[in-house]
Coordinates of C-alpha atoms in Angstrom, one line a residue:
M19 CA -5.2 69.3 -11.2
L20 CA -4.2 72.8 -10.6
T21 CA -7.9 74.7 -10.1
R22 CA -10.9 73.4 -9.4
A23 CA -13.4 75.9 -11.2
F24 CA -13.7 79.5 -11.8
N25 CA -16.4 80.9 -11.0
L26 CA -17.9 83.7 -13.2
E27 CA -18.6 85.8 -10.1
N28 CA -14.8 85.1 -8.5
I29 CA -13.6 86.6 -11.9
K30 CA -15.9 89.9 -12.0
K31 CA -15.2 90.6 -8.6
Y32 CA -10.9 90.2 -8.8
E33 CA -10.7 92.3 -12.1
I34 CA -13.6 95.2 -10.6
E35 CA -11.5 95.5 -7.3
N36 CA -8.4 94.9 -9.1
N37 CA -9.3 97.2 -11.8
V38 CA -7.3 94.5 -14.3
S39 CA -8.3 92.4 -17.1
L40 CA -7.8 88.9 -16.6
I41 CA -7.5 88.8 -20.5
D42 CA -4.1 90.8 -20.1
I43 CA -3.3 88.9 -17.3
L44 CA -3.6 85.4 -18.8
N45 CA -1.8 86.7 -22.2
T46 CA 1.5 87.4 -20.3
L47 CA 3.2 84.3 -19.1
T48 CA 4.6 84.8 -15.8
I49 CA 4.8 82.8 -12.7
D50 CA 3.1 85.5 -10.9
N51 CA 0.5 85.8 -13.1
M52 CA -0.3 82.5 -13.3
A53 CA -0.4 82.1 -9.4
I54 CA -3.4 84.8 -9.6
L55 CA -5.1 82.4 -12.0
I56 CA -4.6 79.8 -10.0
S57 CA -5.7 81.6 -7.1
I58 CA -9.1 82.5 -8.5
G59 CA -9.1 78.9 -10.1
N60 CA -9.6 77.8 -6.1
N61 CA -11.7 79.6 -5.0
M62 CA -9.3 82.9 -4.0
C63 CA -7.5 80.8 -2.6
S64 CA -4.1 82.3 -0.4
E65 CA -1.3 83.7 -2.5
E66 CA 0.7 81.4 -0.8
L67 CA -1.1 78.1 -2.0
A68 CA -1.2 79.1 -5.3
Y69 CA 2.4 79.2 -5.4
E70 CA 2.6 76.1 -3.7
I71 CA 0.3 74.8 -6.3
I72 CA 2.6 75.8 -9.2
D73 CA 5.6 74.0 -7.5
K74 CA 4.4 70.6 -6.7
A75 CA 3.5 70.7 -10.2
L76 CA 6.9 71.5 -12.0
D77 CA 7.9 69.0 -9.0
E78 CA 5.9 66.5 -10.9
G79 CA 7.4 67.2 -14.4
K80 CA 4.5 69.4 -15.9
G81 CA 6.6 73.1 -18.2
I82 CA 5.8 76.2 -17.6
V83 CA 3.8 75.9 -20.8
D84 CA 1.6 72.8 -19.5
I85 CA 0.9 74.9 -16.6
H86 CA -0.2 77.9 -18.5
N87 CA -2.6 75.8 -20.9
E88 CA -4.3 73.6 -18.6
I89 CA -4.8 77.0 -16.5
R90 CA -6.6 78.5 -19.8
D91 CA -8.2 75.8 -20.7
S92 CA -10.1 75.3 -17.0
L93 CA -10.6 79.5 -17.4
F94 CA -12.5 78.9 -20.7
G95 CA -14.8 76.1 -19.6
R96 CA -12.9 73.1 -21.8
A97 CA -9.8 72.3 -23.6
L98 CA -9.6 74.6 -26.8
E99 CA -8.6 72.9 -30.0
E100 CA -5.7 73.6 -31.6
D101 CA -7.2 75.8 -35.2
E102 CA -9.9 77.0 -33.6
S103 CA -10.1 80.7 -35.0
G104 CA -10.0 83.3 -32.2
I105 CA -12.5 86.8 -32.2
D106 CA -10.8 90.0 -32.0
I107 CA -10.1 90.5 -28.0
T108 CA -9.6 95.0 -28.5
K109 CA -13.5 95.1 -28.5
C110 CA -13.9 92.9 -25.3
K111 CA -11.0 94.6 -22.4
T112 CA -12.1 92.1 -19.6
L113 CA -13.5 88.7 -19.1
T114 CA -16.4 91.0 -17.1
D115 CA -17.2 92.2 -20.3
V116 CA -17.6 88.8 -22.2
F117 CA -19.4 87.5 -19.5
M118 CA -22.1 90.5 -19.0
N119 CA -22.5 90.0 -22.7
I120 CA -23.5 87.0 -22.3
S121 CA -25.6 87.1 -19.2
M122 CA -27.7 89.4 -21.2
N123 CA -28.2 86.9 -24.1
L124 CA -29.2 84.1 -21.9
M125 CA -31.7 86.1 -19.6
S126 CA -34.0 86.3 -22.9
V127 CA -33.8 82.4 -22.9
G128 CA -35.0 81.9 -19.5
V129 CA -31.7 82.2 -17.4
S130 CA -31.6 84.8 -14.4
Y131 CA -28.7 87.4 -13.8
S132 CA -28.0 85.6 -10.3
E133 CA -28.4 82.0 -11.7
F134 CA -25.9 83.1 -14.4
W135 CA -23.3 84.7 -12.1
S136 CA -23.0 81.9 -10.2
M137 CA -22.0 79.5 -12.5
N138 CA -18.4 78.1 -12.9
T139 CA -17.1 78.4 -16.8
S140 CA -17.7 74.2 -16.8
E141 CA -21.3 74.9 -16.0
M142 CA -21.8 77.8 -18.7
H143 CA -20.9 75.1 -21.4
I144 CA -23.3 72.6 -19.7
V145 CA -25.7 75.6 -19.9
F146 CA -24.9 76.2 -23.5
N147 CA -25.4 72.8 -25.1
N148 CA -28.6 72.4 -23.3
L149 CA -29.9 75.9 -25.2
I150 CA -27.9 74.5 -28.3
H151 CA -30.5 70.7 -28.4
K152 CA -33.3 73.0 -26.9
I153 CA -33.4 75.5 -29.9
K154 CA -32.6 72.2 -32.3
A155 CA -35.8 70.5 -31.0
E156 CA -38.1 73.7 -31.0
T157 CA -36.9 74.3 -34.6
D158 CA -37.8 70.4 -35.7
R159 CA -40.9 70.4 -34.3
R160 CA -42.1 73.8 -36.2
M161 CA -40.4 72.8 -39.3
A162 CA -42.6 69.2 -39.0
E163 CA -45.9 71.5 -38.3
Y164 CA -45.0 73.8 -41.5
H165 CA -44.1 70.6 -43.2
G166 CA -47.4 69.2 -42.3
L167 CA -49.6 72.4 -42.9
A168 CA -47.6 72.5 -46.4
G169 CA -48.6 68.6 -47.3
M170 CA -52.4 70.1 -46.8
I171 CA -53.0 73.3 -48.6
G172 CA -49.8 72.8 -51.1
A173 CA -49.3 69.5 -52.8
A174 CA -51.5 69.7 -55.5
A175 CA -49.3 72.5 -56.5
W176 CA -46.0 71.6 -55.6
G177 CA -46.3 67.6 -56.4
K178 CA -45.0 65.1 -53.8
L179 CA -43.4 66.4 -50.3
P180 CA -41.0 64.3 -48.7
K181 CA -41.8 61.6 -46.4
E182 CA -40.0 63.4 -43.6
P183 CA -39.6 67.3 -42.6
P184 CA -36.3 68.9 -42.5
K185 CA -34.2 68.8 -39.8
M186 CA -31.6 71.2 -38.6
E187 CA -28.3 69.6 -38.5
I188 CA -25.6 70.7 -36.0
T189 CA -22.2 69.4 -37.0
R190 CA -20.4 71.7 -34.8
R191 CA -20.8 73.5 -31.8
I192 CA -22.7 76.8 -34.0
D193 CA -22.2 75.4 -37.8
G194 CA -25.7 76.0 -39.4
L195 CA -27.1 77.6 -36.7
D196 CA -26.4 81.4 -38.2
D197 CA -30.1 82.0 -39.7
D198 CA -31.4 80.7 -37.0
E199 CA -32.7 83.7 -34.4
D200 CA -31.3 82.8 -31.6
S201 CA -28.0 82.8 -33.0
D202 CA -26.5 85.7 -31.6
T203 CA -26.9 84.0 -28.4
I204 CA -25.0 80.7 -29.8
N205 CA -22.3 82.7 -31.0
N206 CA -21.8 85.3 -28.6
F207 CA -21.4 82.2 -26.3
S208 CA -19.0 80.4 -28.5
N209 CA -17.1 83.6 -28.8
L210 CA -15.9 83.0 -24.9
T211 CA -15.0 79.9 -25.9
K212 CA -12.9 81.1 -29.2
I213 CA -11.4 84.6 -27.6
A214 CA -8.5 82.4 -25.8
S215 CA -6.7 80.9 -29.4
R216 CA -5.9 85.3 -30.3
Y217 CA -3.8 85.8 -27.4
G218 CA -3.2 82.3 -25.7
G219 CA -3.1 79.7 -28.8
G220 CA 0.5 80.7 -29.6
Y221 CA 1.4 78.1 -26.4
N222 CA 0.3 75.1 -28.6
G223 CA 3.2 75.0 -30.4
E224 CA 1.5 77.3 -33.1

């Protein structure tokens, strides 16, 4: 394992203190840039240790592209699918910009600012998935209530209603949620996982 976890606070701290964008660093495939990312992904370990990790991976038979892709997937909290479409990264100068936008959205559903920045990128996806299921359960509950009300006041006019109320269907992470009042939060969260494919997906052999 090249990295343990990418803590959001460490990502923000590195970008602000060094006035750089980790998006640009990830997009430029060099040993030095991979060492920077490995250092951040190992709780800001020393540069010397980061290069040792790369050397060990190369000795084990991993190629430069394999190392890059493993770092990329860890940075974004999960393995990216080759067919994922990316968003326009020109709208996101840094990863901190992306995370700041997500944190503001999550604050509206009960995640505090400090709680968000204490997470790593993998934990962020756990929160995301829990949020999806919470929204689905609440939406299904509302649909059931509306279905019962409609049955009481409108059965005579509308005829026989279905026995079961409609339910939200989630076929993928954000499919079917475009009309939900919380869709902005879901889409912003999903954008984080998709952003890399616009600039890092080329290393998947595309």
